[in-house]
Short mmCIF file of C-alpha atoms in Angstrom, two decimals:
data_model
loop_
_atom_site.label_atom_id
_atom_site.label_comp_id
_atom_site.label_asym_id
_atom_site.label_seq_id
_atom_site.Cartn_x
_atom_site.Cartn_y
_atom_site.Cartn_z
CA MET A 1 44.23 -21.75 29.18
CA LEU A 2 43.25 -20.95 25.78
CA ILE A 3 42.20 -24.63 25.05
CA ARG A 4 40.27 -24.42 28.29
CA LYS A 5 38.33 -21.26 27.25
CA VAL A 6 37.41 -23.14 23.97
CA MET A 7 36.20 -26.33 25.97
CA VAL A 8 33.85 -24.24 28.19
CA GLY A 9 32.33 -22.33 25.05
CA LEU A 10 31.10 -25.53 23.38
CA HIS A 11 27.13 -25.79 23.12
CA ASP A 12 26.64 -29.63 22.44
CA SER A 13 26.65 -31.20 25.83
CA ALA A 14 27.57 -34.37 24.50
CA LEU A 15 30.75 -33.08 22.65
CA LYS A 16 31.40 -31.10 25.69
CA GLN A 17 31.40 -34.22 27.86
CA GLU A 18 33.38 -36.13 25.43
CA VAL A 19 36.13 -33.35 25.13
CA PHE A 20 36.59 -32.99 28.83
CA ARG A 21 37.01 -36.74 29.32
CA ARG A 22 39.80 -36.45 26.60
CA CYS A 23 41.46 -33.07 27.79
CA ASP A 24 44.69 -34.40 28.64
CA THR A 25 45.07 -35.79 25.29
CA PHE A 26 45.29 -32.18 23.43
CA THR A 27 48.23 -30.52 23.06
CA ASP A 28 46.98 -27.70 20.75
CA ILE A 29 44.35 -25.92 19.33
CA ASP A 30 44.25 -27.72 16.29
CA SER A 31 44.23 -31.06 17.78
CA LEU A 32 41.02 -29.89 19.68
CA ARG A 33 39.28 -28.32 16.65
CA ASN A 34 40.02 -31.75 14.57
CA PHE A 35 38.38 -33.89 17.26
CA CYS A 36 35.32 -31.68 17.11
CA SER A 37 35.08 -31.71 13.60
CA SER A 38 35.32 -35.48 13.57
CA PHE A 39 32.65 -35.82 16.44
CA GLU A 40 30.23 -33.63 14.79
CA ALA A 41 30.69 -35.61 11.34
CA ALA A 42 29.99 -38.94 13.14
CA GLN A 43 26.90 -37.66 14.71
CA CYS A 44 25.51 -36.54 11.44
CA ASP A 45 26.15 -39.72 9.92
CA ALA A 46 24.63 -41.59 12.73
CA ASN A 47 21.19 -39.35 12.45
CA ARG A 48 21.29 -40.46 8.70
CA PHE A 49 21.92 -44.08 9.16
CA GLU A 50 18.96 -44.02 11.70
CA ARG A 51 16.43 -42.58 9.15
CA GLU A 52 17.64 -44.89 6.42
CA ARG A 53 16.77 -48.03 8.88
CA MET A 54 13.34 -46.50 9.85
CA VAL A 55 12.41 -46.78 6.00
CA ALA A 56 14.48 -50.02 5.24
CA GLY A 57 12.50 -52.67 3.65
CA SER A 58 9.96 -50.57 1.80
CA ASP A 59 9.60 -51.02 -1.86
CA VAL A 60 10.30 -47.34 -3.29
CA ILE A 61 7.98 -46.69 -6.18
CA ILE A 62 7.30 -43.11 -7.89
CA TYR A 63 3.53 -42.21 -8.12
CA ASP A 64 1.71 -38.71 -9.23
CA ASP A 65 2.07 -35.81 -6.85
CA ALA A 66 5.73 -37.21 -5.84
CA ILE A 67 7.77 -36.90 -8.93
CA GLU A 68 9.57 -33.55 -7.70
CA GLU A 69 10.02 -34.94 -4.18
CA GLU A 70 12.73 -36.90 -2.56
CA PRO A 71 12.48 -40.87 -2.87
CA LEU A 72 12.19 -41.01 0.78
CA VAL A 73 8.92 -39.19 0.69
CA ALA A 74 7.71 -41.68 -1.98
CA ALA A 75 8.77 -44.57 0.52
CA SER A 76 7.05 -43.56 3.03
CA ARG A 77 3.84 -42.86 1.31
CA TYR A 78 3.92 -46.44 -0.37
CA GLN A 79 1.42 -48.75 1.28
CA PRO A 80 2.71 -52.31 0.03
CA PRO A 81 0.03 -54.74 -1.10
CA ALA A 82 -1.48 -57.20 1.17
CA THR A 83 0.70 -60.49 0.92
CA SER A 84 1.09 -63.56 2.92
CA ARG A 85 4.15 -61.80 4.63
CA ASN A 86 1.94 -58.97 5.48
CA THR A 87 -1.27 -61.11 6.56
CA ASN A 88 0.97 -63.07 8.88
CA ARG A 89 2.36 -60.18 10.87
CA SER A 90 1.18 -60.40 14.30
CA SER A 91 -1.70 -58.42 15.95
CA ALA A 92 0.51 -57.45 18.67
CA THR A 93 3.23 -55.95 16.63
CA GLU A 94 0.22 -53.72 14.88
CA LYS A 95 -1.10 -52.65 18.05
CA LEU A 96 2.44 -51.77 19.16
CA HIS A 97 3.03 -49.60 15.93
CA LYS A 98 -0.42 -47.99 16.24
CA LYS A 99 0.44 -46.97 19.88
CA VAL A 100 3.98 -45.53 19.06
CA SER A 101 2.91 -43.95 15.88
CA LYS A 102 1.08 -40.83 15.34
CA GLN A 103 -0.36 -38.89 12.57
CA CYS A 104 2.01 -36.17 11.33
CA TYR A 105 0.59 -32.72 10.56
CA TYR A 106 3.62 -32.17 8.27
CA CYS A 107 3.42 -35.19 5.98
CA GLY A 108 -0.24 -36.85 6.55
CA GLN A 109 1.55 -40.17 7.39
CA TRP A 110 1.59 -42.25 10.62
CA HIS A 111 4.86 -42.52 12.07
CA VAL A 112 7.18 -41.65 15.17
CA LEU A 113 7.02 -37.97 15.56
CA ASP A 114 10.65 -37.09 14.83
CA LYS A 115 11.22 -33.95 12.93
CA MET A 116 14.42 -35.18 11.55
CA ALA A 117 12.82 -38.55 10.16
CA CYS A 118 9.72 -36.73 9.13
CA PRO A 119 9.29 -36.95 4.92
CA ALA A 120 8.53 -33.57 4.85
CA TYR A 121 11.69 -32.30 6.60
CA ASN A 122 13.62 -31.13 3.12
CA PRO A 123 11.24 -31.46 0.13
CA LYS A 124 9.28 -28.48 -0.98
CA CYS A 125 5.53 -28.33 -1.23
CA ASN A 126 4.04 -28.53 -4.59
CA ALA A 127 1.16 -26.12 -3.98
CA CYS A 128 2.87 -23.12 -2.30
CA GLY A 129 6.70 -23.83 -2.85
CA LYS A 130 7.41 -23.77 1.11
CA LYS A 131 9.55 -26.23 2.70
CA GLY A 132 8.53 -28.22 6.03
CA HIS A 133 4.97 -29.82 4.76
CA LEU A 134 3.62 -31.67 1.71
CA LYS A 135 0.87 -30.79 -0.79
CA LYS A 136 -1.78 -32.84 0.91
CA VAL A 137 -1.54 -31.00 4.30
CA CYS A 138 -1.02 -27.79 2.63
CA LYS A 139 -3.17 -25.07 4.09
CA SER A 140 -3.01 -23.08 1.05
CA VAL A 141 -5.05 -25.30 -1.34
CA LYS A 142 -8.57 -24.96 -1.65
CA THR A 143 -11.11 -27.82 -1.65
CA GLY A 144 -13.32 -28.46 -4.49
CA GLU A 145 -12.93 -26.38 -8.03
CA GLU A 146 -10.82 -23.10 -7.89
CA VAL A 147 -11.24 -19.76 -9.70
CA MET A 148 -9.07 -16.92 -10.23
CA ILE A 149 -8.69 -14.26 -7.46
CA SER A 150 -12.15 -12.41 -6.96
CA SER A 151 -13.54 -10.77 -3.70
CA VAL A 152 -17.28 -11.96 -4.55
CA GLU A 153 -16.54 -15.36 -5.86
CA VAL A 154 -15.64 -18.56 -3.65
CA GLY A 155 -14.97 -21.94 -5.42
CA ALA A 156 -17.11 -21.89 -8.45
CA ALA A 157 -20.16 -20.12 -6.89
CA SER A 158 -20.68 -16.43 -7.07
CA LEU A 159 -22.32 -14.94 -4.06
CA LEU A 160 -23.18 -11.63 -5.54
CA PRO A 161 -22.84 -9.77 -8.96
CA GLU A 162 -19.52 -8.02 -9.28
CA PRO A 163 -19.96 -4.24 -8.80
CA THR A 164 -18.58 -2.77 -12.19
CA VAL A 165 -18.23 0.62 -13.29
CA SER A 166 -17.17 2.49 -16.39
CA VAL A 167 -13.87 4.34 -15.87
CA MET A 168 -11.44 6.24 -18.14
CA VAL A 169 -7.93 5.04 -17.77
CA THR A 170 -5.07 7.04 -18.82
CA ALA A 171 -1.46 6.16 -18.65
CA LYS A 172 0.99 8.74 -17.57
CA VAL A 173 3.89 7.30 -19.70
CA SER A 174 2.03 6.75 -23.08
CA SER A 175 -0.95 9.30 -22.58
CA ALA A 176 -3.19 6.62 -24.11
CA VAL A 177 -6.85 6.97 -22.95
CA GLN A 178 -9.02 3.69 -22.51
CA LYS A 179 -12.57 3.36 -21.42
CA VAL A 180 -12.67 0.16 -18.97
CA ASP A 181 -15.51 -1.66 -17.10
CA ALA A 182 -13.70 -2.01 -13.73
CA ILE A 183 -14.72 -3.87 -10.44
CA ALA A 184 -15.07 -1.93 -7.22
CA ASP A 185 -13.18 -4.02 -4.83
CA THR A 186 -13.38 -2.39 -1.31
CA GLY A 187 -11.06 -5.08 0.16
CA ALA A 188 -8.21 -4.37 -2.06
CA GLN A 189 -5.31 -2.43 -0.97
CA VAL A 190 -4.24 -1.54 -4.55
CA CYS A 191 -5.37 -1.36 -8.18
CA VAL A 192 -4.67 -4.35 -10.62
CA ALA A 193 -5.43 -5.02 -13.92
CA GLY A 194 -4.96 -7.76 -16.36
CA PRO A 195 -2.33 -7.92 -19.37
CA ASN A 196 -4.89 -7.12 -22.00
CA LEU A 197 -4.89 -3.51 -20.56
CA LEU A 198 -1.40 -3.14 -21.46
CA SER A 199 -1.72 -3.40 -25.16
CA VAL A 200 -4.76 -0.81 -25.33
CA LEU A 201 -2.55 1.67 -23.32
CA ASP A 202 0.26 1.48 -25.60
CA LEU A 203 2.42 0.07 -22.85
CA MET A 204 5.66 -1.75 -23.32
CA PRO A 205 7.14 -4.25 -20.65
CA ALA A 206 10.28 -1.92 -20.39
CA GLN A 207 8.06 0.89 -19.48
CA LEU A 208 6.51 -0.61 -16.31
CA LEU A 209 7.74 -0.09 -12.93
CA ARG A 210 9.21 -3.27 -11.14
CA ARG A 211 7.29 -3.63 -7.59
CA ALA A 212 7.39 -6.23 -4.81
CA GLY A 213 5.15 -9.46 -4.91
CA ILE A 214 1.54 -9.20 -3.71
CA ARG A 215 -0.79 -12.16 -2.57
CA ASP A 216 -4.51 -12.71 -3.11
CA LEU A 217 -7.06 -13.49 -0.41
CA ALA A 218 -5.76 -17.40 -0.20
CA LYS A 219 -2.15 -15.98 0.59
CA ILE A 220 -0.97 -17.18 -2.92
CA PRO A 221 1.57 -15.28 -4.55
CA LEU A 222 0.64 -13.56 -8.04
CA THR A 223 3.04 -13.01 -11.07
CA ILE A 224 3.28 -9.29 -11.22
CA LEU A 225 4.30 -8.09 -14.93
CA GLY A 226 5.08 -4.44 -13.45
CA ALA A 227 3.35 -1.42 -12.63
CA ALA A 228 2.30 2.09 -14.10
CA VAL A 229 0.95 5.37 -12.96
CA CYS A 230 -2.50 5.86 -14.22
CA ARG A 231 -5.38 8.40 -14.14
CA ILE A 232 -8.69 6.85 -13.50
CA SER A 233 -11.76 8.96 -14.08
CA VAL A 234 -15.36 8.65 -13.41
CA GLY A 235 -17.37 11.76 -14.56
CA GLU A 236 -15.89 14.76 -12.59
CA CYS A 237 -13.93 12.73 -9.97
CA SER A 238 -10.47 11.52 -10.90
CA THR A 239 -7.83 9.86 -8.83
CA VAL A 240 -4.01 8.93 -9.91
CA GLN A 241 -3.10 5.34 -8.50
CA GLU A 242 -0.49 2.94 -9.42
CA VAL A 243 -1.94 0.05 -11.15
CA TYR A 244 -0.47 -3.57 -10.82
CA PHE A 245 -0.71 -5.67 -13.75
CA ILE A 246 -1.09 -9.22 -12.90
CA LYS A 247 -0.57 -12.26 -15.53
CA SER A 248 -3.61 -14.16 -14.41
CA VAL A 249 -6.30 -11.56 -13.81
CA GLU A 250 -8.52 -10.70 -16.67
CA HIS A 251 -10.48 -7.78 -15.22
CA MET A 252 -9.51 -4.38 -13.53
CA TYR A 253 -10.04 -4.20 -9.90
CA LEU A 254 -10.36 -0.55 -8.25
CA SER A 255 -8.83 -0.48 -4.45
CA LEU A 256 -10.57 1.14 -1.53
CA THR A 257 -8.47 4.24 -1.98
CA ALA A 258 -9.43 4.88 -5.68
CA CYS A 259 -12.90 3.78 -4.80
CA LYS A 260 -13.15 6.71 -2.07
CA GLU A 261 -11.62 9.23 -4.31
CA LEU A 262 -13.55 8.41 -7.18
CA GLY A 263 -16.59 8.88 -4.85
CA ILE A 264 -18.14 5.32 -5.17
CA VAL A 265 -17.85 5.02 -1.46
CA HIS A 266 -18.17 7.71 1.06
CA PRO A 267 -14.86 8.82 2.66
CA ASP A 268 -15.42 7.15 5.95
CA PHE A 269 -16.16 3.70 4.70
CA PRO A 270 -16.77 1.21 5.84
CA LYS A 271 -17.98 2.93 8.90
CA PRO A 272 -21.91 3.61 8.53
CA VAL A 273 -23.25 7.08 7.43
CA PRO A 274 -25.49 8.51 10.08
CA MET A 275 -29.22 8.80 8.90
CA VAL A 276 -30.45 12.53 8.14
CA ALA A 277 -33.86 13.23 9.55
CA GLY A 278 -34.36 16.15 7.77
CA VAL A 279 -32.41 19.38 6.11
CA ALA A 280 -32.85 22.65 7.38
CA ILE A 281 -32.43 25.61 4.85
CA GLU A 282 -31.16 28.91 5.73
CA GLY A 283 -31.77 31.80 3.66
CA ASN A 284 -32.21 31.91 -0.13
CA ARG A 285 -28.76 30.82 -1.30
CA GLY A 286 -28.63 29.65 -4.60
CA SER A 287 -25.75 27.87 -6.31
CA ASP A 288 -25.08 30.52 -8.95
CA ILE A 289 -23.27 33.43 -8.35
CA PRO A 290 -25.36 36.32 -7.92
CA GLU A 291 -25.42 39.44 -10.31
CA ARG A 292 -23.93 42.54 -9.53
CA PRO A 293 -26.15 45.23 -8.32
CA ILE A 294 -27.04 48.36 -10.45
CA SER A 295 -27.77 50.48 -7.59
CA MET A 296 -27.25 50.72 -3.84
CA PRO A 297 -30.06 48.96 -1.70
CA PHE A 298 -29.73 51.76 0.87
CA LYS A 299 -28.89 55.31 1.07
CA PRO A 300 -25.04 55.92 1.47
CA LEU A 301 -25.21 57.22 4.92
CA GLU A 302 -23.09 56.87 7.96
CA GLU A 303 -26.04 54.92 9.88
CA ASN A 304 -26.53 52.64 7.13
CA VAL A 305 -23.21 51.04 7.17
CA PRO A 306 -24.14 48.19 9.28
CA ARG A 307 -27.24 47.27 7.35
CA LEU A 308 -25.06 47.71 4.17
CA GLU A 309 -22.54 45.21 5.51
CA GLU A 310 -25.07 42.78 6.32
CA TRP A 311 -26.59 42.70 2.91
CA LEU A 312 -23.27 42.23 1.06
CA LEU A 313 -22.26 39.24 3.11
CA GLY A 314 -25.77 37.68 2.40
CA GLN A 315 -25.78 38.51 -1.36
CA PHE A 316 -22.52 37.23 -1.96
CA SER A 317 -22.38 34.48 0.25
CA THR A 318 -21.93 32.03 -2.60
CA THR A 319 -18.90 33.82 -3.90
CA THR A 320 -15.13 33.22 -3.59
CA PHE A 321 -15.51 35.15 -0.59
CA ASN A 322 -17.23 32.70 1.52
CA ILE A 323 -14.60 31.38 3.59
CA GLU A 324 -17.04 28.57 4.94
CA SER A 325 -17.77 27.10 1.59
CA TYR A 326 -16.95 23.55 0.96
CA PRO A 327 -15.34 22.99 -1.16
CA LEU A 328 -13.53 26.33 -1.84
CA ARG A 329 -14.34 28.07 -4.88
CA VAL A 330 -11.74 29.00 -7.32
CA MET A 331 -11.27 32.21 -8.99
CA GLU A 332 -11.86 32.83 -12.76
CA GLY A 333 -9.16 32.69 -15.14
CA PRO A 334 -6.70 29.94 -16.45
CA PRO A 335 -5.10 27.53 -13.88
CA HIS A 336 -1.67 28.54 -12.74
CA ARG A 337 1.26 26.48 -14.22
CA ILE A 338 4.86 25.89 -13.03
CA HIS A 339 7.24 26.46 -15.61
CA LEU A 340 10.58 24.07 -14.92
CA LYS A 341 14.03 24.77 -16.67
CA GLU A 342 15.38 22.56 -19.09
CA GLY A 343 17.36 19.75 -17.30
CA ALA A 344 15.96 20.46 -14.08
CA ARG A 345 16.73 17.84 -11.60
CA PRO A 346 13.99 16.61 -9.23
CA HIS A 347 14.33 16.71 -5.51
CA ASN A 348 12.79 14.30 -3.19
CA CYS A 349 12.42 14.12 0.42
CA PHE A 350 11.62 11.01 2.22
CA THR A 351 11.84 11.78 5.86
CA PRO A 352 9.46 14.56 7.17
CA ALA A 353 10.41 17.55 9.41
CA SER A 354 9.28 17.13 13.12
CA VAL A 355 6.65 18.93 14.57
CA PRO A 356 6.35 19.73 18.11
CA LYS A 357 4.36 17.74 20.46
CA HIS A 358 2.13 20.87 21.50
CA TRP A 359 1.43 21.77 18.09
CA GLY A 360 0.53 18.06 16.73
CA THR A 361 -3.23 18.10 17.20
CA GLU A 362 -3.47 21.88 15.70
CA VAL A 363 -1.41 21.25 12.65
CA LYS A 364 -3.10 17.96 11.99
CA LYS A 365 -6.54 19.44 12.07
CA GLN A 366 -5.69 22.39 9.59
CA LEU A 367 -4.57 19.64 6.99
CA ASP A 368 -7.65 17.89 7.52
CA GLU A 369 -9.70 21.03 6.94
CA ASP A 370 -7.47 21.86 3.87
CA VAL A 371 -8.23 18.43 2.36
CA LYS A 372 -12.17 18.83 3.26
CA ARG A 373 -11.83 22.41 1.24
CA GLY A 374 -10.13 20.81 -1.98
CA VAL A 375 -7.03 22.97 -1.19
CA LEU A 376 -4.84 19.60 -0.75
CA ARG A 377 -5.21 15.96 -1.57
CA GLN A 378 -3.67 13.32 0.36
CA VAL A 379 -1.23 11.12 -1.88
CA PRO A 380 -2.42 7.58 -1.78
CA ALA A 381 -0.05 4.73 -0.60
CA GLY A 382 1.84 3.14 -3.65
CA GLU A 383 1.91 6.51 -5.57
CA ALA A 384 5.56 7.59 -6.82
CA ASN A 385 6.60 11.04 -6.53
CA GLU A 386 9.95 12.72 -8.06
CA TRP A 387 9.33 16.04 -6.43
CA CYS A 388 8.62 16.26 -2.63
CA ALA A 389 9.48 19.10 -0.08
CA ARG A 390 9.15 19.19 3.60
CA MET A 391 6.65 20.82 5.80
CA VAL A 392 8.20 23.14 8.39
CA VAL A 393 5.97 24.48 11.10
CA VAL A 394 7.14 27.82 12.80
CA ALA A 395 5.41 30.05 15.50
CA LYS A 396 3.24 32.91 14.73
CA LYS A 397 3.71 36.32 16.98
CA SER A 398 0.70 34.92 18.69
CA GLY A 399 2.11 31.43 19.51
CA LYS A 400 0.14 29.49 17.19
CA PRO A 401 1.67 27.33 14.54
CA ARG A 402 2.03 28.34 10.94
CA ARG A 403 2.63 25.80 8.39
CA THR A 404 5.26 26.38 5.85
CA ILE A 405 6.99 24.62 3.02
CA ASP A 406 10.31 24.39 2.11
CA PHE A 407 10.21 24.83 -1.79
CA GLN A 408 14.03 26.15 -2.50
CA LYS A 409 14.88 23.48 -4.45
CA LEU A 410 11.94 23.79 -6.43
CA ASN A 411 12.09 27.34 -6.76
CA SER A 412 15.93 27.26 -8.21
CA CYS A 413 14.31 24.96 -11.11
CA CYS A 414 11.84 27.47 -11.94
CA LEU A 415 11.58 29.98 -14.82
CA ARG A 416 10.64 33.57 -13.63
CA GLU A 417 7.33 34.67 -14.89
CA THR A 418 6.58 38.12 -15.93
CA HIS A 419 3.53 39.77 -14.23
CA HIS A 420 3.45 43.40 -14.73
CA THR A 421 1.15 45.72 -12.60
CA PRO A 422 0.75 49.52 -12.45
CA ALA A 423 2.55 51.49 -9.98
CA PRO A 424 0.58 52.03 -6.54
CA PHE A 425 1.11 55.85 -7.05
CA ASP A 426 -0.60 55.32 -10.43
CA MET A 427 -3.31 53.34 -9.10
CA VAL A 428 -4.22 55.70 -6.32
CA SER A 429 -4.34 58.58 -8.52
CA ASP A 430 -6.87 57.12 -10.84
CA VAL A 431 -9.12 56.94 -7.92
CA PRO A 432 -12.20 59.34 -8.69
CA PRO A 433 -12.91 62.09 -6.06
CA HIS A 434 -15.69 62.00 -3.91
CA SER A 435 -15.77 58.07 -3.43
CA PHE A 436 -16.01 55.66 -0.56
CA LYS A 437 -12.76 53.78 -0.15
CA MET A 438 -11.93 50.29 1.59
CA VAL A 439 -9.29 47.85 2.20
CA ALA A 440 -10.26 44.13 1.53
CA ASP A 441 -7.98 41.19 2.60
CA ALA A 442 -8.27 38.34 -0.09
CA HIS A 443 -8.81 35.58 2.48
CA TRP A 444 -6.93 32.44 1.32
CA GLY A 445 -6.46 34.18 -2.09
CA PHE A 446 -3.36 31.82 -2.93
CA HIS A 447 -5.46 28.82 -2.43
CA GLN A 448 -8.21 29.97 -4.39
CA VAL A 449 -5.88 30.12 -7.41
CA GLU A 450 -6.25 26.78 -9.31
CA LEU A 451 -3.07 24.90 -10.07
CA ASP A 452 -2.54 23.11 -13.37
CA GLU A 453 -3.04 19.35 -13.50
CA ASP A 454 0.86 18.72 -14.67
CA SER A 455 1.89 20.99 -12.01
CA ARG A 456 0.25 19.70 -8.96
CA HIS A 457 3.00 16.97 -8.46
CA LEU A 458 5.73 19.36 -8.30
CA THR A 459 4.23 20.87 -4.96
CA THR A 460 3.71 17.55 -2.95
CA PHE A 461 5.15 17.95 0.35
CA ILE A 462 5.79 15.26 3.28
CA THR A 463 4.39 15.56 6.80
CA PRO A 464 4.58 13.05 9.88
CA TRP A 465 0.97 12.29 8.82
CA GLY A 466 1.97 11.42 5.31
CA ARG A 467 2.39 13.34 1.68
CA TYR A 468 -0.10 15.85 0.53
#
């Protein structure tokens, strides 16, 4: 019964037919297995002899472009010189050969289209290194004179001048600063630079991050020396990008993400920017914060409260209390710094917490608004983080979503700061008599306190729409 099940499970139709013909001769599983092995070995030998027969009689030579290939490839490419034997070949035989043979798109030769008998079946291409075709038919090879990767050069002719911009590059590891003339390449997905930038930034090969391979526009793999996290600045704009150092690159190329964050192209690129017919100026709003008034514009009467409120909102519309300001203004004072304990171990989350479907649109809208105000910055692809928390969305009393971030791991690694304030009773006792009193809510007060540059990466959190 076991032998019958093995016989039914055979895939090769010829082998199955032969096994069923000799089923009475098999006494056990070992005899059946030995017969199948012998039959498959005989088939492999027959196929090899058939390929050797097709190229028999050819004078095998070695020519350029076939040094690293099989002798069978050289034999199929070799065209013997015209001799009396060749010239006396009958025209009928030549016509029959042309009728049966076709030009193979794997090797470029004229022969019977048999994949096993094709000279390009096993050898690797000398151009791209892949199996299955030869260099003469490789699609990765450009015709004419070639140049290194560039989004504005094809062959040896330059279509447009390269858009260069002077940027300041700071390596996060070595803290070295260097001014570089970079090329703004809106078609690049990552920032790349040549090995000459490694020396000026005092970067050693051991300090570089190992990254997967990348390809140029022609799908040709590039030799990566490594990658490093660098800060790229242009004027007041700056961005943190992971720069790939390529062995064959001479200049520095800025990716599309870097060009957007540096203000080189608009955020909606490549979408067109709508044309503005005119700008309407409402009121007399200056860019500077107005001075504090010396006297009240109206008498302190009950009926003047609405007029006084309207005047205050108009007079101080450009201050931090203007919640419609883009970007959101920051409060005066030094930036806040997060102090970590010695030996603090980073905590990194790689999967976001789920957000209920009926809140997804509203939560994504709030994140986009915070990015527009300058409160948040979306982490670009390829930038590594050691610290990352999860965003957790909970419900308010009104039923609307409230965004929170689980910073428990970060809080446990922070030093407690001392910030002494007077007691509430003492502050109320210092209020002079016969004065107006009011209660004001600091709208987005925590968002108006600027965070130190070195502490921003500690507050990275992950959402279903990316890291911020």
